[in-house]
mmCIF file with all atom_site columns, C-alpha atoms in Angstrom:
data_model
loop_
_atom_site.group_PDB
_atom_site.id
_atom_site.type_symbol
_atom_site.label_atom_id
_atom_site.label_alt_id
_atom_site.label_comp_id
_atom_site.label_asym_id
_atom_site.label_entity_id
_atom_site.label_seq_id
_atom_site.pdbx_PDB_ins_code
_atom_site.Cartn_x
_atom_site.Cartn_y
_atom_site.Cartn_z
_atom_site.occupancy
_atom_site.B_iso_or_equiv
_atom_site.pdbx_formal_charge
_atom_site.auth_seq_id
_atom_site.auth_comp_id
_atom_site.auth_asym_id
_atom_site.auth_atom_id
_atom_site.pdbx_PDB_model_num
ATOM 1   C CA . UNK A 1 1   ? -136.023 83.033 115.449 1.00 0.00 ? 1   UNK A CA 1
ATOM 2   C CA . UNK A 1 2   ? -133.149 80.178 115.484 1.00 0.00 ? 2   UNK A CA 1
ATOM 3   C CA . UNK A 1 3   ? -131.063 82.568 116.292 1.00 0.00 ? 3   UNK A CA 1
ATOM 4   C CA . UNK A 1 4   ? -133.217 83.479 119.013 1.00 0.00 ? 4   UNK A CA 1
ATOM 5   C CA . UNK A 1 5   ? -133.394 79.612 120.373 1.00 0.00 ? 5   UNK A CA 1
ATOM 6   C CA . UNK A 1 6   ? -129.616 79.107 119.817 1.00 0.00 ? 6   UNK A CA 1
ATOM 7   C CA . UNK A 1 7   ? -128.633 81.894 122.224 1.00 0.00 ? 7   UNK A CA 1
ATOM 8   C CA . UNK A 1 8   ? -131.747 80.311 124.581 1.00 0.00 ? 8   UNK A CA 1
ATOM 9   C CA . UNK A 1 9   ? -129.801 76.881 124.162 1.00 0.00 ? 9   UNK A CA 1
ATOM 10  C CA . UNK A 1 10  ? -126.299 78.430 125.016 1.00 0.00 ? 10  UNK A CA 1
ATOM 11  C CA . UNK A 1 11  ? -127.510 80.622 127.845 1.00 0.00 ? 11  UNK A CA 1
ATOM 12  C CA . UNK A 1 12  ? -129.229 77.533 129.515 1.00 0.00 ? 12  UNK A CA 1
ATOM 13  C CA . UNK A 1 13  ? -126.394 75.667 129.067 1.00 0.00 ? 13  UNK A CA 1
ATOM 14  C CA . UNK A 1 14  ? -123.778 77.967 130.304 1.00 0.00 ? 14  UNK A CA 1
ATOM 15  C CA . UNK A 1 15  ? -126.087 78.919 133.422 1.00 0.00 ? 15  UNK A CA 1
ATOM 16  C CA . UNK A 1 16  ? -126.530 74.937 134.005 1.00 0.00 ? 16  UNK A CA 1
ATOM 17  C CA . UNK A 1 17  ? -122.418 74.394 133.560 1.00 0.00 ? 17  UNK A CA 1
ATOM 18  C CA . UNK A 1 18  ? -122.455 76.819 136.371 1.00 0.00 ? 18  UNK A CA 1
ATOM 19  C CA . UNK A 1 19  ? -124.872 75.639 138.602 1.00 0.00 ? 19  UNK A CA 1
ATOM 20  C CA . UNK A 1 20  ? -122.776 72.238 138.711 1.00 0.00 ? 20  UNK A CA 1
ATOM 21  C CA . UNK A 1 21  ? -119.505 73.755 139.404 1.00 0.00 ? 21  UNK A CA 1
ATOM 22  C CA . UNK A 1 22  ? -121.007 75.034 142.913 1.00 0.00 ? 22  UNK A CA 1
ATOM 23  C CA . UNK A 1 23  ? -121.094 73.333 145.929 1.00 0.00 ? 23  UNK A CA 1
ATOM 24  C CA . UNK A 1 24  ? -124.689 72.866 147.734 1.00 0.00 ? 24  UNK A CA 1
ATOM 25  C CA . UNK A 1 25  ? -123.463 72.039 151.256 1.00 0.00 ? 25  UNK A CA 1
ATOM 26  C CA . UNK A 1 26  ? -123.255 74.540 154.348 1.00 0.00 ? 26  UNK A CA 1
ATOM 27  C CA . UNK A 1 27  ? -121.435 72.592 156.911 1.00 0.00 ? 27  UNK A CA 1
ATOM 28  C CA . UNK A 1 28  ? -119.923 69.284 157.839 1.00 0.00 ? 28  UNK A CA 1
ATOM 29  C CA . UNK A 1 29  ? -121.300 66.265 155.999 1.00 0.00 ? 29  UNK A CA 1
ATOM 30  C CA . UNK A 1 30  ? -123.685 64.118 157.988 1.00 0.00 ? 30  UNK A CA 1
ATOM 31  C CA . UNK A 1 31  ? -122.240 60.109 157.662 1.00 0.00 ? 31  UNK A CA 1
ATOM 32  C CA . UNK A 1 32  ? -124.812 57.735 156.954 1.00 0.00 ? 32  UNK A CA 1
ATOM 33  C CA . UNK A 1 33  ? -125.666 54.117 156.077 1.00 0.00 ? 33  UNK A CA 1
ATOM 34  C CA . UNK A 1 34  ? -128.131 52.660 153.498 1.00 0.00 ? 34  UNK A CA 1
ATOM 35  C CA . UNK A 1 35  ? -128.996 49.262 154.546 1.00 0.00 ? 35  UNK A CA 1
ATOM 36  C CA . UNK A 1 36  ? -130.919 46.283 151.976 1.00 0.00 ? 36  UNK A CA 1
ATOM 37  C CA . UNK A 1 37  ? -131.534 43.470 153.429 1.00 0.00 ? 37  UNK A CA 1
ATOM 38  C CA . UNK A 1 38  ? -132.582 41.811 150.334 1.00 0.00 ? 38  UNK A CA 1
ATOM 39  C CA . UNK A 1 39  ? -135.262 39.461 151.872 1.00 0.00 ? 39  UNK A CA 1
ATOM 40  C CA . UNK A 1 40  ? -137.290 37.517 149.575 1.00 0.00 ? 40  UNK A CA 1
ATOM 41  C CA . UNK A 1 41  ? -141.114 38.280 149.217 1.00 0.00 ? 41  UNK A CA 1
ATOM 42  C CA . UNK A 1 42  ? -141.997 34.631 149.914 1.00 0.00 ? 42  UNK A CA 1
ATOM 43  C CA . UNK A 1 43  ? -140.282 35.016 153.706 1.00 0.00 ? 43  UNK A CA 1
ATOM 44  C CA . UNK A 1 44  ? -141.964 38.437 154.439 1.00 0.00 ? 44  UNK A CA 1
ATOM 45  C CA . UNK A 1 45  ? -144.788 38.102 157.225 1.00 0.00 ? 45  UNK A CA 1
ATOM 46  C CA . UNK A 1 46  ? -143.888 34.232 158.146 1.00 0.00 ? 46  UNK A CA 1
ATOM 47  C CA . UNK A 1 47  ? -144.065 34.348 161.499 1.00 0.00 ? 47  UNK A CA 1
ATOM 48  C CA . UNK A 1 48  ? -141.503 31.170 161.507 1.00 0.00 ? 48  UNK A CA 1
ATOM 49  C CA . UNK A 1 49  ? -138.899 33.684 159.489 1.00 0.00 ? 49  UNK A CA 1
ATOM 50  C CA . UNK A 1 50  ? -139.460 37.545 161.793 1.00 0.00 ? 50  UNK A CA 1
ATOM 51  C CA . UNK A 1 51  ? -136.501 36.892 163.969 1.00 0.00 ? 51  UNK A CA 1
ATOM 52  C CA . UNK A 1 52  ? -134.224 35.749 160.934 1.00 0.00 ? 52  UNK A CA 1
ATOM 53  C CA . UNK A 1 53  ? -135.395 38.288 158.686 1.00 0.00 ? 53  UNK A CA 1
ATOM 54  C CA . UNK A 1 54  ? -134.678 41.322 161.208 1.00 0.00 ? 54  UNK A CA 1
ATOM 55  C CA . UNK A 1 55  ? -131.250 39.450 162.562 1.00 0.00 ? 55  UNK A CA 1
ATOM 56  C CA . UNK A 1 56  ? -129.813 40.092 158.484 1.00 0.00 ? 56  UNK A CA 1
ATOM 57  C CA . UNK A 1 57  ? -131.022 43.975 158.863 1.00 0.00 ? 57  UNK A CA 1
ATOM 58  C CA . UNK A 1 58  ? -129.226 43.897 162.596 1.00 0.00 ? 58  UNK A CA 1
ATOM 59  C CA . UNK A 1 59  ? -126.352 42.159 161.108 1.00 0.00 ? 59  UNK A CA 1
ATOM 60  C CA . UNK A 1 60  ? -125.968 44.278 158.136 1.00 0.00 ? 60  UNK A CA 1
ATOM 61  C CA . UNK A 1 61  ? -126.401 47.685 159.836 1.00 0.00 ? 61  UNK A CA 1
ATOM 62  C CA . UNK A 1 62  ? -123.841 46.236 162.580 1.00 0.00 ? 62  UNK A CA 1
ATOM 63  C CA . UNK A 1 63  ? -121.493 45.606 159.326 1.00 0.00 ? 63  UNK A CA 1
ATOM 64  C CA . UNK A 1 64  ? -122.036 49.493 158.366 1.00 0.00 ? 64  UNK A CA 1
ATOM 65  C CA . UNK A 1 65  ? -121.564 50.729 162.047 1.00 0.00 ? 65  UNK A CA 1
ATOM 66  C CA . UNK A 1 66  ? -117.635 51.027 161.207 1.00 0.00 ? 66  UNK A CA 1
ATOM 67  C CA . UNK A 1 67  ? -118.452 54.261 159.274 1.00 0.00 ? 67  UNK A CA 1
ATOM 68  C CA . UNK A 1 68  ? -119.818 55.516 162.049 1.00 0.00 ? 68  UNK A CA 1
ATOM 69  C CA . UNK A 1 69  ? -122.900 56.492 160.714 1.00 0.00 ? 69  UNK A CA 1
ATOM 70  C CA . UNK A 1 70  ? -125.423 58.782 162.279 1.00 0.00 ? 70  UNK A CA 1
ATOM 71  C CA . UNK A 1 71  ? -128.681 57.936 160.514 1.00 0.00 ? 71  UNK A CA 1
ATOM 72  C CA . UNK A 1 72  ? -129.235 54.553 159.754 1.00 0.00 ? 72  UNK A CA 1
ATOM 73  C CA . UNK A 1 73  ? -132.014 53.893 156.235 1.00 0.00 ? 73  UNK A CA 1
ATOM 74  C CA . UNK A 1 74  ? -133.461 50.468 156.041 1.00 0.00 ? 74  UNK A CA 1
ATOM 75  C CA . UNK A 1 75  ? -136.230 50.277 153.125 1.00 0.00 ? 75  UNK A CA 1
ATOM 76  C CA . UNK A 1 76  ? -139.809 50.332 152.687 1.00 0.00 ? 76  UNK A CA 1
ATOM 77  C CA . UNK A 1 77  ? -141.235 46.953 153.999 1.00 0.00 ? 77  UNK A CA 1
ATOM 78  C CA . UNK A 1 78  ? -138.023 46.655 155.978 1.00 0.00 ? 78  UNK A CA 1
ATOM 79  C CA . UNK A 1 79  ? -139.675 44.888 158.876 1.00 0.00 ? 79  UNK A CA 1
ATOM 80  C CA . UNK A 1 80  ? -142.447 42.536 158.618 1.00 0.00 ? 80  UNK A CA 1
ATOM 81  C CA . UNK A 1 81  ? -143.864 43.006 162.465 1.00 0.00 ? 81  UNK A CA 1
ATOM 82  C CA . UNK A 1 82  ? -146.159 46.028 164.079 1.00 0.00 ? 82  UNK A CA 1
ATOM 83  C CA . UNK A 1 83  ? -142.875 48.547 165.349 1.00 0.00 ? 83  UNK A CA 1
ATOM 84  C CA . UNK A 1 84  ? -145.684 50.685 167.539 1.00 0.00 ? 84  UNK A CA 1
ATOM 85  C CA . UNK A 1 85  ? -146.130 47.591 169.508 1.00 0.00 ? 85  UNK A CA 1
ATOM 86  C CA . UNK A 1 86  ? -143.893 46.143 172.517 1.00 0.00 ? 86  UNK A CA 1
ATOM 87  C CA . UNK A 1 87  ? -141.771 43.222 171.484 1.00 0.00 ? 87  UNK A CA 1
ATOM 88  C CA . UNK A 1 88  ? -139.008 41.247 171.762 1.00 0.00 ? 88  UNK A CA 1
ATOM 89  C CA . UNK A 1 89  ? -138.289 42.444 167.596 1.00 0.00 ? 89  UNK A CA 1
ATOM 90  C CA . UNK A 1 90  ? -138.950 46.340 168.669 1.00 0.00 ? 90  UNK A CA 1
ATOM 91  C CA . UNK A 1 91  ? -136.553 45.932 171.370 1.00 0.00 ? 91  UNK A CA 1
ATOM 92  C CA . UNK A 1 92  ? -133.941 44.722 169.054 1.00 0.00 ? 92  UNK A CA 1
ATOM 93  C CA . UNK A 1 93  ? -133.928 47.400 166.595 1.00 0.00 ? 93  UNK A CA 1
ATOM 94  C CA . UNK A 1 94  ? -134.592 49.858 169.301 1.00 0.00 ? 94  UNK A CA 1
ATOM 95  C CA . UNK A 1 95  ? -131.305 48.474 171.125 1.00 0.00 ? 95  UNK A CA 1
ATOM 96  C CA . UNK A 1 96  ? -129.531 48.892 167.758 1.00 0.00 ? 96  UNK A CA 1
ATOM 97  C CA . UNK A 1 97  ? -129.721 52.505 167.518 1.00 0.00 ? 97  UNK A CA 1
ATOM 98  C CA . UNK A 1 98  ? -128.825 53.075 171.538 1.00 0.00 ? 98  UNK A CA 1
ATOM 99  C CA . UNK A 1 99  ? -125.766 50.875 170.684 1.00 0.00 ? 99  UNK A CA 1
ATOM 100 C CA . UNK A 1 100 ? -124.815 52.595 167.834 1.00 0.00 ? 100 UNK A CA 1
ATOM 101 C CA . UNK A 1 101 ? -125.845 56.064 168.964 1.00 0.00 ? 101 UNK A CA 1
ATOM 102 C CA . UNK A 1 102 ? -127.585 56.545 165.799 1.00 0.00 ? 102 UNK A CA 1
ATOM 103 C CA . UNK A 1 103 ? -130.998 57.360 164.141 1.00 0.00 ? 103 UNK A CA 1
ATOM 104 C CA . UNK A 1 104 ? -133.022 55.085 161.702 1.00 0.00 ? 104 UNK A CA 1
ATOM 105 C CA . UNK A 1 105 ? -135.609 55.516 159.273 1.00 0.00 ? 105 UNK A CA 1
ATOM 106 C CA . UNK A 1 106 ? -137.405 52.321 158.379 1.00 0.00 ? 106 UNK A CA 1
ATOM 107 C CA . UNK A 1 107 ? -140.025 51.123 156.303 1.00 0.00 ? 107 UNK A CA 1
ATOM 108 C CA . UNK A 1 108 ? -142.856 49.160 158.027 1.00 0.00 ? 108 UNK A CA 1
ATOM 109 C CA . UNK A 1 109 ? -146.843 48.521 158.499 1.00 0.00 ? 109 UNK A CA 1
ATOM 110 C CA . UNK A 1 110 ? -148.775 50.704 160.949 1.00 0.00 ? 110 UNK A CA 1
ATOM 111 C CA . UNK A 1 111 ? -152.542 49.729 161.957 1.00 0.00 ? 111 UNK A CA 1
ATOM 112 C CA . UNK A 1 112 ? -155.193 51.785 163.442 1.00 0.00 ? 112 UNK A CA 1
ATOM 113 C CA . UNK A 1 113 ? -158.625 51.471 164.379 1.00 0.00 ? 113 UNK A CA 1
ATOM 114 C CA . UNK A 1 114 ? -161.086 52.764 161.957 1.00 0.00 ? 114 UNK A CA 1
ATOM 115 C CA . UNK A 1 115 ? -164.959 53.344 161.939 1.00 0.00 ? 115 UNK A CA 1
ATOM 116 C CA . UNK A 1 116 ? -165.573 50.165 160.758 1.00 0.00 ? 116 UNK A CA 1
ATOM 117 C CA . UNK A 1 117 ? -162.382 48.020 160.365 1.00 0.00 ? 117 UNK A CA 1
ATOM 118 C CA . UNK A 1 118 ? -158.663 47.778 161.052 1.00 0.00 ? 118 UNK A CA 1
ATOM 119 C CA . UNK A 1 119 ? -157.123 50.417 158.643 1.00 0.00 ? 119 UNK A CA 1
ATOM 120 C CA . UNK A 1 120 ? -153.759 49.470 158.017 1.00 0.00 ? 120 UNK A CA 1
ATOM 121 C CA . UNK A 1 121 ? -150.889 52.083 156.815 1.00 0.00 ? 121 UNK A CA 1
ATOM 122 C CA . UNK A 1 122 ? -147.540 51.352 154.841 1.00 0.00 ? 122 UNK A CA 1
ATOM 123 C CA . UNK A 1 123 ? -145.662 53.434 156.943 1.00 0.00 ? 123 UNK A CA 1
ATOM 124 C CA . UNK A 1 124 ? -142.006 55.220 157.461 1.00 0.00 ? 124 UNK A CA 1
ATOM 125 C CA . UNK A 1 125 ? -140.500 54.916 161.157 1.00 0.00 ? 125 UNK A CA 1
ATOM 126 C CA . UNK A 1 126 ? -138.248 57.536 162.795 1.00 0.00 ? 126 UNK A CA 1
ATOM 127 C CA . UNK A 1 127 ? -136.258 55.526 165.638 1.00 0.00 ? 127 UNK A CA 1
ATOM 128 C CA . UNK A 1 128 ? -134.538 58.411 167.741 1.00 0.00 ? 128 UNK A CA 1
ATOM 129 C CA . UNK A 1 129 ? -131.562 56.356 170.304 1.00 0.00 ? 129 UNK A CA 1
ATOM 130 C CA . UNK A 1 130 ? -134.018 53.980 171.281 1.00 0.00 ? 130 UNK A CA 1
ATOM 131 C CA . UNK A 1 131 ? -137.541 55.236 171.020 1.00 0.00 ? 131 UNK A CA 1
ATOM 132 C CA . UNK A 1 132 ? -139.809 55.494 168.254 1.00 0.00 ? 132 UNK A CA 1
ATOM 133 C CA . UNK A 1 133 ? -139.722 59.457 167.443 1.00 0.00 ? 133 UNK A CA 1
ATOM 134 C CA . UNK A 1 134 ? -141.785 59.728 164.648 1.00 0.00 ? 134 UNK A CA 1
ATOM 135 C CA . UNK A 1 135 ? -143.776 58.012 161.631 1.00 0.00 ? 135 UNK A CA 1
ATOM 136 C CA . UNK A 1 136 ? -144.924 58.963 157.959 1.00 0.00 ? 136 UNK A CA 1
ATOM 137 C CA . UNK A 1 137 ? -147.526 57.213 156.081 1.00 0.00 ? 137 UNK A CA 1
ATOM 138 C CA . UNK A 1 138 ? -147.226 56.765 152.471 1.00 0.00 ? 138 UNK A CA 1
ATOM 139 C CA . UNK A 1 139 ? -149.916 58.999 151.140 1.00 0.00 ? 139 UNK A CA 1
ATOM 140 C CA . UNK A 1 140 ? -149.277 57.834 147.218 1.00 0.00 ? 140 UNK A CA 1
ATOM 141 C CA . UNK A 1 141 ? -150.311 54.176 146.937 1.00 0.00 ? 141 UNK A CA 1
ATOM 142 C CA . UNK A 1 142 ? -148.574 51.678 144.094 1.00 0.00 ? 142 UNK A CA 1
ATOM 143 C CA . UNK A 1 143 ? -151.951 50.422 142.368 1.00 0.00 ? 143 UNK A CA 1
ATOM 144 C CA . UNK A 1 144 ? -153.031 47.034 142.775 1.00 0.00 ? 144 UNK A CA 1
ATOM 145 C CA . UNK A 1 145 ? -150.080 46.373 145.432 1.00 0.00 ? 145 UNK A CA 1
ATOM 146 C CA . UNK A 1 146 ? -151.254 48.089 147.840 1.00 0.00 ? 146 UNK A CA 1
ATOM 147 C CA . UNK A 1 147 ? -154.722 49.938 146.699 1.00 0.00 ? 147 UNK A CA 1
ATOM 148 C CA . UNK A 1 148 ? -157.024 49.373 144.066 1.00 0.00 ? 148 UNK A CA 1
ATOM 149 C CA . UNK A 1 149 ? -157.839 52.475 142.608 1.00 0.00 ? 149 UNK A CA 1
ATOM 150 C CA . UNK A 1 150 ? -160.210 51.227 139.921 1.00 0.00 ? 150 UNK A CA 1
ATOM 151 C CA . UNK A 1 151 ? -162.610 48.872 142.237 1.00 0.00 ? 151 UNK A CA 1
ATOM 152 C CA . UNK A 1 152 ? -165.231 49.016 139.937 1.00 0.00 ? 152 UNK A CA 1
ATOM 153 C CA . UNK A 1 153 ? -162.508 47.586 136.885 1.00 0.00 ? 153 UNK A CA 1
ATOM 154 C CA . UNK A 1 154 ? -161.138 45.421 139.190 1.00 0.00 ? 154 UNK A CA 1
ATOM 155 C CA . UNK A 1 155 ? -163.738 44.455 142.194 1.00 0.00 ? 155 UNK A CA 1
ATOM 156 C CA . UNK A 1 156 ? -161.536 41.363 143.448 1.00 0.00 ? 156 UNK A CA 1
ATOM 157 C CA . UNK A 1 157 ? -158.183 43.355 144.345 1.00 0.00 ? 157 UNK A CA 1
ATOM 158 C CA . UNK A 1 158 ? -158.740 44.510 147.915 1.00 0.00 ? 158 UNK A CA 1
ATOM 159 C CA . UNK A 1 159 ? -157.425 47.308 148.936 1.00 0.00 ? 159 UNK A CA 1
ATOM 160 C CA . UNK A 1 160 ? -154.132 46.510 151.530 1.00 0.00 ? 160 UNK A CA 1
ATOM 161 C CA . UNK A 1 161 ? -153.520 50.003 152.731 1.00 0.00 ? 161 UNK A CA 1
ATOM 162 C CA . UNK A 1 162 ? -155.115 53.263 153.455 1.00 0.00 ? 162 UNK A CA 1
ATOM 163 C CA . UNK A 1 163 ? -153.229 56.154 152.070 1.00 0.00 ? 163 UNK A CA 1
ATOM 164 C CA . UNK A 1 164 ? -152.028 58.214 154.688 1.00 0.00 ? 164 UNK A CA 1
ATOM 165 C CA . UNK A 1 165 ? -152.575 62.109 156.118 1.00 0.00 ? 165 UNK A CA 1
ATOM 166 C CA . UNK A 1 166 ? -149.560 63.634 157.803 1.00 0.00 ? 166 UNK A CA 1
ATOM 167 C CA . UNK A 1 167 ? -146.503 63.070 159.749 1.00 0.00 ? 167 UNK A CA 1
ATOM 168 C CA . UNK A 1 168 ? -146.764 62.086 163.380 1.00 0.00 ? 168 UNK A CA 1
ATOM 169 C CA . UNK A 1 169 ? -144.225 62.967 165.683 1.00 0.00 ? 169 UNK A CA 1
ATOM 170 C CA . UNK A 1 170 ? -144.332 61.272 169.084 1.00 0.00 ? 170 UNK A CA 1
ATOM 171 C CA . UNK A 1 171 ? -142.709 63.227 171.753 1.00 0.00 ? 171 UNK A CA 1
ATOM 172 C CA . UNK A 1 172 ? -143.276 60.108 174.227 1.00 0.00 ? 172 UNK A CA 1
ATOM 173 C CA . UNK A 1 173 ? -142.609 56.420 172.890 1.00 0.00 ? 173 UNK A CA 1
ATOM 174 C CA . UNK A 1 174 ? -145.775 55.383 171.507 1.00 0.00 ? 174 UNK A CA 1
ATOM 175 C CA . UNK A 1 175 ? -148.188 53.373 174.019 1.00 0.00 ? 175 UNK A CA 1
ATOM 176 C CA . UNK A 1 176 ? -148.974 49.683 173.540 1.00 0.00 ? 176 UNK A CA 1
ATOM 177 C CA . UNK A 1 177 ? -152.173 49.604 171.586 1.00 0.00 ? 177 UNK A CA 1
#
């Protein structure tokens, strides 16, 4: 039986040696850019801070733009303002990517209308050359940060988010709700 398990061990690790020595690409690489704007938690969603908050992600991705990239990644919480509505900040990152002639994926908050209340959704953008192309909502929510899974352990932590369904691709730019 060790016998058995040693030529189990070997065969794995020959057949994983193996693996690793291919290549997993078909085609040309795709350049991109990874963006963190390292913001600090106490500026997020201070009305006062928005503009400069965004203007270190535009300045940043600007920064990365010599690589040419063609998708742009900004993080989770990226942008502390409502991307499916019309403003001044939308404009700006929407102007970035006709500029740069590249696609971002960024992290934000989306809101909806529920039965009852104002469901909101920690969200994932797609912003195709200037128009907002697509969104994902996080369907996994960190507990306690964003939901309270145990309300009846924990009846004071409100729930911040609603876990999300599907992805949602807009073939229009998303109306001003």
């Amino acid at each position: 039986s060790s016998l058995c398990l040693m030529v189990l061990l070997i065969g794995v690790l020959l057949y994983g040696d193996w693996r690793l020595s291919q290549t997993f690409t078909v085609g040309q690489p795709v350049p991109i850019a990874v963006v963190q704007g390292a913001i600090e938690q106490k500026l997020r969603w201070q009305p006062e801070y928005r503009r400069a908050n965004l203007d270190r992600y535009l300045a940043l991705t600007r920064g990365a733009a010599a690589t040419h990239p063609l998708l742009i990644f900004w993080p989770e919480y990226a942008v502390d303002f409502h991307v499916q509505l019309d403003s001044p900040l939308r404009e700006s990152v929407f102007q970035l990517t006709r500029d740069l002639e590249a696609d971002l994926v960024l992290g934000g908050q989306y809101y909806n209308y529920g039965e009852a209340d104002v469901e909101f959704y920690n969200s994932v953008f797609l912003v195709h050359r200037g128009r907002l192309a697509g969104r994902y909502d996080k369907t996994l929510l960190l507990p306690f940060a964003e939901a309270n899974q145990v309300e009846s352990l924990f009846p004071g932590i409100p729930n911040r988010y609603v876990p999300g369904q599907s992805i949602h691709l807009f073939r229009t730019p998303v109306a001003r709700i």
